[in-house]
XYZ file of N, CA and C in Angstrom:
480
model
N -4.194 19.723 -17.195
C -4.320 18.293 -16.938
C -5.684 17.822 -17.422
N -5.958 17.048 -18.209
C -6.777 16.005 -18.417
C -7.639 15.588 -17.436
N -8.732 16.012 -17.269
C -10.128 15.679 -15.978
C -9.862 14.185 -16.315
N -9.733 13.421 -17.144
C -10.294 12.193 -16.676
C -8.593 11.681 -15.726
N -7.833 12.192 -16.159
C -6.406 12.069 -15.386
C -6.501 12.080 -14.235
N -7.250 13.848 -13.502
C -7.246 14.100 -12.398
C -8.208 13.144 -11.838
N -9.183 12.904 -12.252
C -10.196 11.816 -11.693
C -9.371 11.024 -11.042
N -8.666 10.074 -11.909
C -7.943 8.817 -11.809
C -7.640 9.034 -10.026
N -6.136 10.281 -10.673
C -5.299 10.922 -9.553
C -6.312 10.642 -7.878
N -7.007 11.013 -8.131
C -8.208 10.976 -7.326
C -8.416 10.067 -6.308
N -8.995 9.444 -7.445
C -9.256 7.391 -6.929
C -7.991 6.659 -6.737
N -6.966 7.434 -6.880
C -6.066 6.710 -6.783
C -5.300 6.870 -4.709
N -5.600 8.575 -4.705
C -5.629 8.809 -3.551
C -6.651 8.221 -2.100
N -7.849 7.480 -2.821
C -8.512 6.605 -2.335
C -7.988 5.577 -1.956
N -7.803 4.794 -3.104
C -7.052 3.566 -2.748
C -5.694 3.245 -1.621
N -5.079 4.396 -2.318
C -3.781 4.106 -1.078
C -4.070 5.031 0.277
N -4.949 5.713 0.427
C -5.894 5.970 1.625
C -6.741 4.351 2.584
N -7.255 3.994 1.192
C -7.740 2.639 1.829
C -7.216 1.251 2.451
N -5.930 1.530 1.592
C -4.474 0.512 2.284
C -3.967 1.161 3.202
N -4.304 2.055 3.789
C -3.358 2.317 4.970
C -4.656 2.484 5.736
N -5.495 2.163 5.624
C -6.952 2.036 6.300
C -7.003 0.371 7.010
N -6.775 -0.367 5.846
C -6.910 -1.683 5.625
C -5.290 -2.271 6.781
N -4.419 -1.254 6.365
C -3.188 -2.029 7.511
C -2.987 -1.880 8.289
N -3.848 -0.545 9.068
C -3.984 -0.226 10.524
C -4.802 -1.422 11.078
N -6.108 -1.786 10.476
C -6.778 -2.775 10.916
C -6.091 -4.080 11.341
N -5.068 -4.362 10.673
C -4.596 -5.451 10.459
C -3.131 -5.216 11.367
N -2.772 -4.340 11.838
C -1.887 -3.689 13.163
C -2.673 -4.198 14.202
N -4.091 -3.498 14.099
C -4.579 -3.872 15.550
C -4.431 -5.267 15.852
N -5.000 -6.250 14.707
C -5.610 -7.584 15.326
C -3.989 -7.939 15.691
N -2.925 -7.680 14.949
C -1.912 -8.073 15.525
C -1.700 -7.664 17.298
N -1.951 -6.665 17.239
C -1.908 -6.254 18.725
C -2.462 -6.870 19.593
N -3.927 -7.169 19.347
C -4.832 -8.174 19.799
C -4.224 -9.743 19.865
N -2.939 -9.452 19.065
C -2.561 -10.938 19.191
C -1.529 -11.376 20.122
N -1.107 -10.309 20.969
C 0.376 -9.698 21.444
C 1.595 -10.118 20.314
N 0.965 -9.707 19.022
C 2.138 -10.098 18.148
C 2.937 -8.705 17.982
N 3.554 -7.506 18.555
C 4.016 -6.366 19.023
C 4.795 -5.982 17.389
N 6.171 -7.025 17.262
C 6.361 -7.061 15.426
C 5.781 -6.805 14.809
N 4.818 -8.051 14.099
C 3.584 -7.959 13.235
C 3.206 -6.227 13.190
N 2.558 -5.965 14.308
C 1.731 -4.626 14.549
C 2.580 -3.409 13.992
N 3.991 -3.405 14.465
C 4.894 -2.471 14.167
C 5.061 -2.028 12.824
N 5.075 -3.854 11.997
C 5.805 -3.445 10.633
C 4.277 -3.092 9.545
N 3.023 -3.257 10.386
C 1.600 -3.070 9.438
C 1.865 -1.288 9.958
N 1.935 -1.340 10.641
C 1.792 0.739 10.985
C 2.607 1.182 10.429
N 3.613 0.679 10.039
C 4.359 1.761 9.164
C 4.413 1.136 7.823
N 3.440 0.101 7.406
C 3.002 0.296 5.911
C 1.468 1.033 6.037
N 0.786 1.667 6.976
C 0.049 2.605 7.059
C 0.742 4.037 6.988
N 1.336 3.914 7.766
C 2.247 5.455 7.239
C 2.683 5.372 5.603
N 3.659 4.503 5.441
C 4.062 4.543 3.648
C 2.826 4.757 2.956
N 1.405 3.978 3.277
C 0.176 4.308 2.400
C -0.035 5.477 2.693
N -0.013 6.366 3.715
C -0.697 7.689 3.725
C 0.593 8.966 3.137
N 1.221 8.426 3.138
C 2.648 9.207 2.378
C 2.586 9.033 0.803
N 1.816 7.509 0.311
C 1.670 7.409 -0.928
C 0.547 8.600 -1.135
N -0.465 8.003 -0.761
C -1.304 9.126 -0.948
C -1.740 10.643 -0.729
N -0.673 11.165 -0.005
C -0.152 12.521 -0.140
C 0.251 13.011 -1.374
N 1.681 12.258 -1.634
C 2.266 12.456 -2.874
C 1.242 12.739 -4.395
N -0.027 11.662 -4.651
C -0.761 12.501 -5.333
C -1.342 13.217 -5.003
N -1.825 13.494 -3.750
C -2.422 14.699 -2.998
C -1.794 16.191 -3.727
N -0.315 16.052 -3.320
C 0.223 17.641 -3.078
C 0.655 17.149 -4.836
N 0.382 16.406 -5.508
C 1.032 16.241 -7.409
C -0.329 17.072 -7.796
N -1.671 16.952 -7.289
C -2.803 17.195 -8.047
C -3.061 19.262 -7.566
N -2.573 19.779 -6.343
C -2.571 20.829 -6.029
C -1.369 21.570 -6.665
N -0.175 21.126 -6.784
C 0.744 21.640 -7.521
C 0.862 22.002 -8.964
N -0.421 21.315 -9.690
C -0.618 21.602 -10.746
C -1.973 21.980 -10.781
N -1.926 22.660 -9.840
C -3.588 23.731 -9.659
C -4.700 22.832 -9.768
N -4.951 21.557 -9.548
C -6.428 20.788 -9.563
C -6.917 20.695 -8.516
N -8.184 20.079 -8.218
C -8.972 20.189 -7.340
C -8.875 18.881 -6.380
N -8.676 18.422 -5.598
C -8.883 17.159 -4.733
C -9.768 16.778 -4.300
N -10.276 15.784 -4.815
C -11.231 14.957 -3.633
C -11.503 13.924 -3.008
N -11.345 14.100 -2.181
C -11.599 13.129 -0.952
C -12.596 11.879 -1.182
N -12.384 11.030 -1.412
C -13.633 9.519 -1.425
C -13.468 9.263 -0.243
N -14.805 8.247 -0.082
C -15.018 7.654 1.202
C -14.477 6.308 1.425
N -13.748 6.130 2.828
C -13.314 4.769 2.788
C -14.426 3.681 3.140
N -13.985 2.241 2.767
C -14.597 1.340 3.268
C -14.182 0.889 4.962
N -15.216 0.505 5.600
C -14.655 0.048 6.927
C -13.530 -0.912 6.625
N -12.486 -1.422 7.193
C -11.546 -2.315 6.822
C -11.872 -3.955 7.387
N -11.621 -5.020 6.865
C -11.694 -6.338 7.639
C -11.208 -6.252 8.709
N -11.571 -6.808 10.087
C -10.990 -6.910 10.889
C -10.931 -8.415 11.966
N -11.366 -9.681 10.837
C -11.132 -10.975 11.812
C -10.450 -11.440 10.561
N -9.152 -12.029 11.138
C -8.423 -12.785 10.403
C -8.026 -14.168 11.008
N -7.793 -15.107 10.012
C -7.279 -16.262 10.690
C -6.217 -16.840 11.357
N -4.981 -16.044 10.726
C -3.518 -15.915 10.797
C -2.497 -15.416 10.474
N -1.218 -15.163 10.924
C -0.855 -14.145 10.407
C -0.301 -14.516 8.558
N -0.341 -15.877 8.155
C -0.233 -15.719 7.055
C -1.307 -15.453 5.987
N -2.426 -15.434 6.459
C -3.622 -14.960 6.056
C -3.793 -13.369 5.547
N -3.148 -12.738 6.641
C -3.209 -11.434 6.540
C -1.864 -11.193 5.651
N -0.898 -11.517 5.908
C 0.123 -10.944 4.913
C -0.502 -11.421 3.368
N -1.736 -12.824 3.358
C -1.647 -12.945 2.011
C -2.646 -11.979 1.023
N -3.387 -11.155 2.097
C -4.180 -10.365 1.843
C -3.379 -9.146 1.561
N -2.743 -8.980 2.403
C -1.600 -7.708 2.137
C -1.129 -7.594 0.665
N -0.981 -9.248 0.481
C -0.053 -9.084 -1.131
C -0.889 -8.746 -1.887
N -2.171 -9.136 -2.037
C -2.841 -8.756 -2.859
C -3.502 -7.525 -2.892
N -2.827 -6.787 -1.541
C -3.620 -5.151 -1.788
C -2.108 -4.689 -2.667
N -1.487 -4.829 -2.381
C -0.228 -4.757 -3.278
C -0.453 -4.635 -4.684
N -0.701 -6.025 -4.766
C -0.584 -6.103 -6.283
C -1.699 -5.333 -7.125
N -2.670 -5.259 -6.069
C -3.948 -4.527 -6.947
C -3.605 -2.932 -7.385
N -2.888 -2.088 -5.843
C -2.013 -0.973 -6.279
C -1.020 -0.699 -7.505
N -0.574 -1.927 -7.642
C 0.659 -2.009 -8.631
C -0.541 -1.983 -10.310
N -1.364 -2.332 -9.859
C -2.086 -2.661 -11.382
C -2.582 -1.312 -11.370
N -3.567 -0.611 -10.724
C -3.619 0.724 -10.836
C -2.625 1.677 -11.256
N -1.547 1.692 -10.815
C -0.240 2.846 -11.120
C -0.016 2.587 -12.395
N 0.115 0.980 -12.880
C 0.664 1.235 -14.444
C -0.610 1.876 -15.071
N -1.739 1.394 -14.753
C -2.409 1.685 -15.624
C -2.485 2.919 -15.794
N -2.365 4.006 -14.636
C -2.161 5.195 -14.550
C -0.679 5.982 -15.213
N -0.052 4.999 -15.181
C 1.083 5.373 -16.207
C 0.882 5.313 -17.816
N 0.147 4.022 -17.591
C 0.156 3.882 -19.770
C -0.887 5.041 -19.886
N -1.908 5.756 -19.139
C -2.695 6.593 -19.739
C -2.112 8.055 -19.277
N -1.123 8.623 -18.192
C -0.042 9.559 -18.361
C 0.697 9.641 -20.081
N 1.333 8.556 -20.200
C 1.734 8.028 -21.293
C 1.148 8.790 -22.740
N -0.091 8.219 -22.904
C -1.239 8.283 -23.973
C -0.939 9.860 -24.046
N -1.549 10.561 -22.718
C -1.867 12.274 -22.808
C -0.763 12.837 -22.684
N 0.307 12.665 -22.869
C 1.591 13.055 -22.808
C 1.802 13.547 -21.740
N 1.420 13.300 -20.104
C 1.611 14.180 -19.070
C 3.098 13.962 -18.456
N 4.319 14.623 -18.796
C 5.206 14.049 -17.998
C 5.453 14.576 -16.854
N 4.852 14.981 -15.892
C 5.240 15.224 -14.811
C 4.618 14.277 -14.192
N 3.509 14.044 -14.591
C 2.665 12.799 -13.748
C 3.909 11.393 -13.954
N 4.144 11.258 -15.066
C 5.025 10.220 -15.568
C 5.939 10.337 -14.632
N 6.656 11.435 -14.414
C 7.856 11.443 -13.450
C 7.112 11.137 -12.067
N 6.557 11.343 -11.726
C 5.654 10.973 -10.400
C 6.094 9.609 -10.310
N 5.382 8.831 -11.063
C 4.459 7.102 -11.552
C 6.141 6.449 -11.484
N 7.047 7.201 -12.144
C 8.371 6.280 -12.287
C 8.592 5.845 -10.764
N 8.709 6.829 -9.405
C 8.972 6.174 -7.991
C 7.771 5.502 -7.849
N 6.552 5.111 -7.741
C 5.609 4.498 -7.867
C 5.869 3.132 -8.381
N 6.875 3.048 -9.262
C 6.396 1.677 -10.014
C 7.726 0.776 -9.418
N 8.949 1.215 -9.080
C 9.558 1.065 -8.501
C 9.414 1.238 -7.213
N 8.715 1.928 -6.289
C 8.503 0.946 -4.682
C 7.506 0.198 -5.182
N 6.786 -0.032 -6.061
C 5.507 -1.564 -5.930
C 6.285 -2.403 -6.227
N 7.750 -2.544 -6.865
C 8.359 -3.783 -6.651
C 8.920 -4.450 -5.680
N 9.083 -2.987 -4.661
C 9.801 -3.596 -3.601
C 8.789 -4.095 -2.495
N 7.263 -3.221 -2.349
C 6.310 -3.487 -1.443
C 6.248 -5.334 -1.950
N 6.003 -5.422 -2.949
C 5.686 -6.596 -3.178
C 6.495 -7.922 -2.768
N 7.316 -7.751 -3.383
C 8.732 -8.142 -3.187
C 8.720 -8.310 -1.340
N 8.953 -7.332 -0.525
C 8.823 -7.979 0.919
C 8.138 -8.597 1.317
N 6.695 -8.355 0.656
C 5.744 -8.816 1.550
C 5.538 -10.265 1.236
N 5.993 -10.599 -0.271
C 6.347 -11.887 -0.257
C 7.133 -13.039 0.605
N 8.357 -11.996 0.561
C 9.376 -12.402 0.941
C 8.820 -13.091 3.143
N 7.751 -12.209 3.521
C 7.404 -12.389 4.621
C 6.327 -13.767 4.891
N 5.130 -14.113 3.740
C 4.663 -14.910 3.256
C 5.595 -16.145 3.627
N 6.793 -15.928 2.384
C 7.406 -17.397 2.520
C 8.016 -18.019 4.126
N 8.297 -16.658 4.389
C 8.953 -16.954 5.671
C 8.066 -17.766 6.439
N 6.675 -16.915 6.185
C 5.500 -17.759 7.291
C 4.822 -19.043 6.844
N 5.365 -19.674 5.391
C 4.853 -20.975 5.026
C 6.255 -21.918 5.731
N 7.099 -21.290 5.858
C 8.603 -22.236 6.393
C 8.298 -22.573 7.547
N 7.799 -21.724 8.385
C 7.718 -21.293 10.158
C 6.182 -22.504 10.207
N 5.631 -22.332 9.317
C 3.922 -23.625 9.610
C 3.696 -23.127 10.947
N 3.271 -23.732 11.298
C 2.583 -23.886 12.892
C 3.925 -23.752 14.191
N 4.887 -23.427 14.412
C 5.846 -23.310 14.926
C 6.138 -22.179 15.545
N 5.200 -21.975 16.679
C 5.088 -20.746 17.992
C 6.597 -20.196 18.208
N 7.484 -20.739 18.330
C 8.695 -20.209 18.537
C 9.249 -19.708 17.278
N 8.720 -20.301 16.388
C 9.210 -19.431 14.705
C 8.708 -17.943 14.707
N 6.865 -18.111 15.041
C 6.170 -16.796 14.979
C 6.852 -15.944 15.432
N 7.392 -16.729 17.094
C 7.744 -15.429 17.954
C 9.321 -15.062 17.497
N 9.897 -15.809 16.364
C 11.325 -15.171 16.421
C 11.204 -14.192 15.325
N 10.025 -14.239 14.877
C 9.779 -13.627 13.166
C 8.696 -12.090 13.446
N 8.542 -12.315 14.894
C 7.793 -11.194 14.975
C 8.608 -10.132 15.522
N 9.795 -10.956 16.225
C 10.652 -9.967 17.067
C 11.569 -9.382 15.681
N 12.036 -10.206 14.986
C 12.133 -9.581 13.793
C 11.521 -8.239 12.829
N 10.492 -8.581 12.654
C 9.211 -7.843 11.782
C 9.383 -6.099 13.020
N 9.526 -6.617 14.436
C 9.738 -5.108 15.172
C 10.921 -4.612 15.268
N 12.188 -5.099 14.293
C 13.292 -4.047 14.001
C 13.070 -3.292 12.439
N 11.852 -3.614 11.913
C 11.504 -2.400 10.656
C 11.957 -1.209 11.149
């Protein structure tokens, strides 16, 4: 494998380390909010992030490289609302999604196809991460200010 590959691999295990850093935080304040939903469906996009970042974990040991561990950033933890936070969500999204291709077109370049086979489920759940979390967004521009919307959308958000 290509050091500057494994690097990537690396930082890449950072990042989706740092989104599931970033959505626990964003679990709590829900909790803090007695929004119980909300909280439910951010912890288990902390689990999916730490499952993402396994997957290159045990991709970079399986092909005998070395792992390393980066340091996370503390995560935000005052938000304004909950559409605030999902809109932050999207954009940890999308920033993931820009990393993977890019990590694909340069798999690509060095001919690595196993990494490639990796990157293919990768690029396909960032359509779908995205894709919901949108889909949750709109819900919460429909709902506006409408306490009984929140609360029917949160009881919702806790059958994930």
């Amino acid at each position: 494998m290509n050091k500057e590959i494994q690097q990537i691999i690396n930082d890449q295990i950072q990042s989706e380390l740092q989104s599931a850093y970033d959505y626990l935080a964003m679990s709590a304040y829900f909790e803090e909010q007695s929004l119980g939903g909300f909280a439910h469906w951010m912890k288990k996009q902390w689990e999916e992030e730490t499952e993402h970042a396994m997957k290159f974990y045990h991709h970079l040991l399986a092909r005998n490289e070395h792992v390393e561990l980066k340091a996370l950033k503390q995560p935000e933890s005052s938000f304004t609302s909950p559409l605030d936070i999902f809109r932050k969500a999207l954009g940890q999204e999308q920033k993931i999604t820009v990393l993977i291709h890019d990590m694909y077109e340069r798999a690509i370049e060095d001919k690595d196809y196993p990494l490639q086979q990796l990157l293919n489920w990768f690029i396909e759940e960032q359509v779908e991460e995205e894709d919901s979390t949108r889909r949750i967004i709109d819900q919460l521009e429909m709902i506006g200010d409408s306490r009984s919307g929140l609360f029917l959308l949160d009881k919702e958000m806790g059958e994930r």
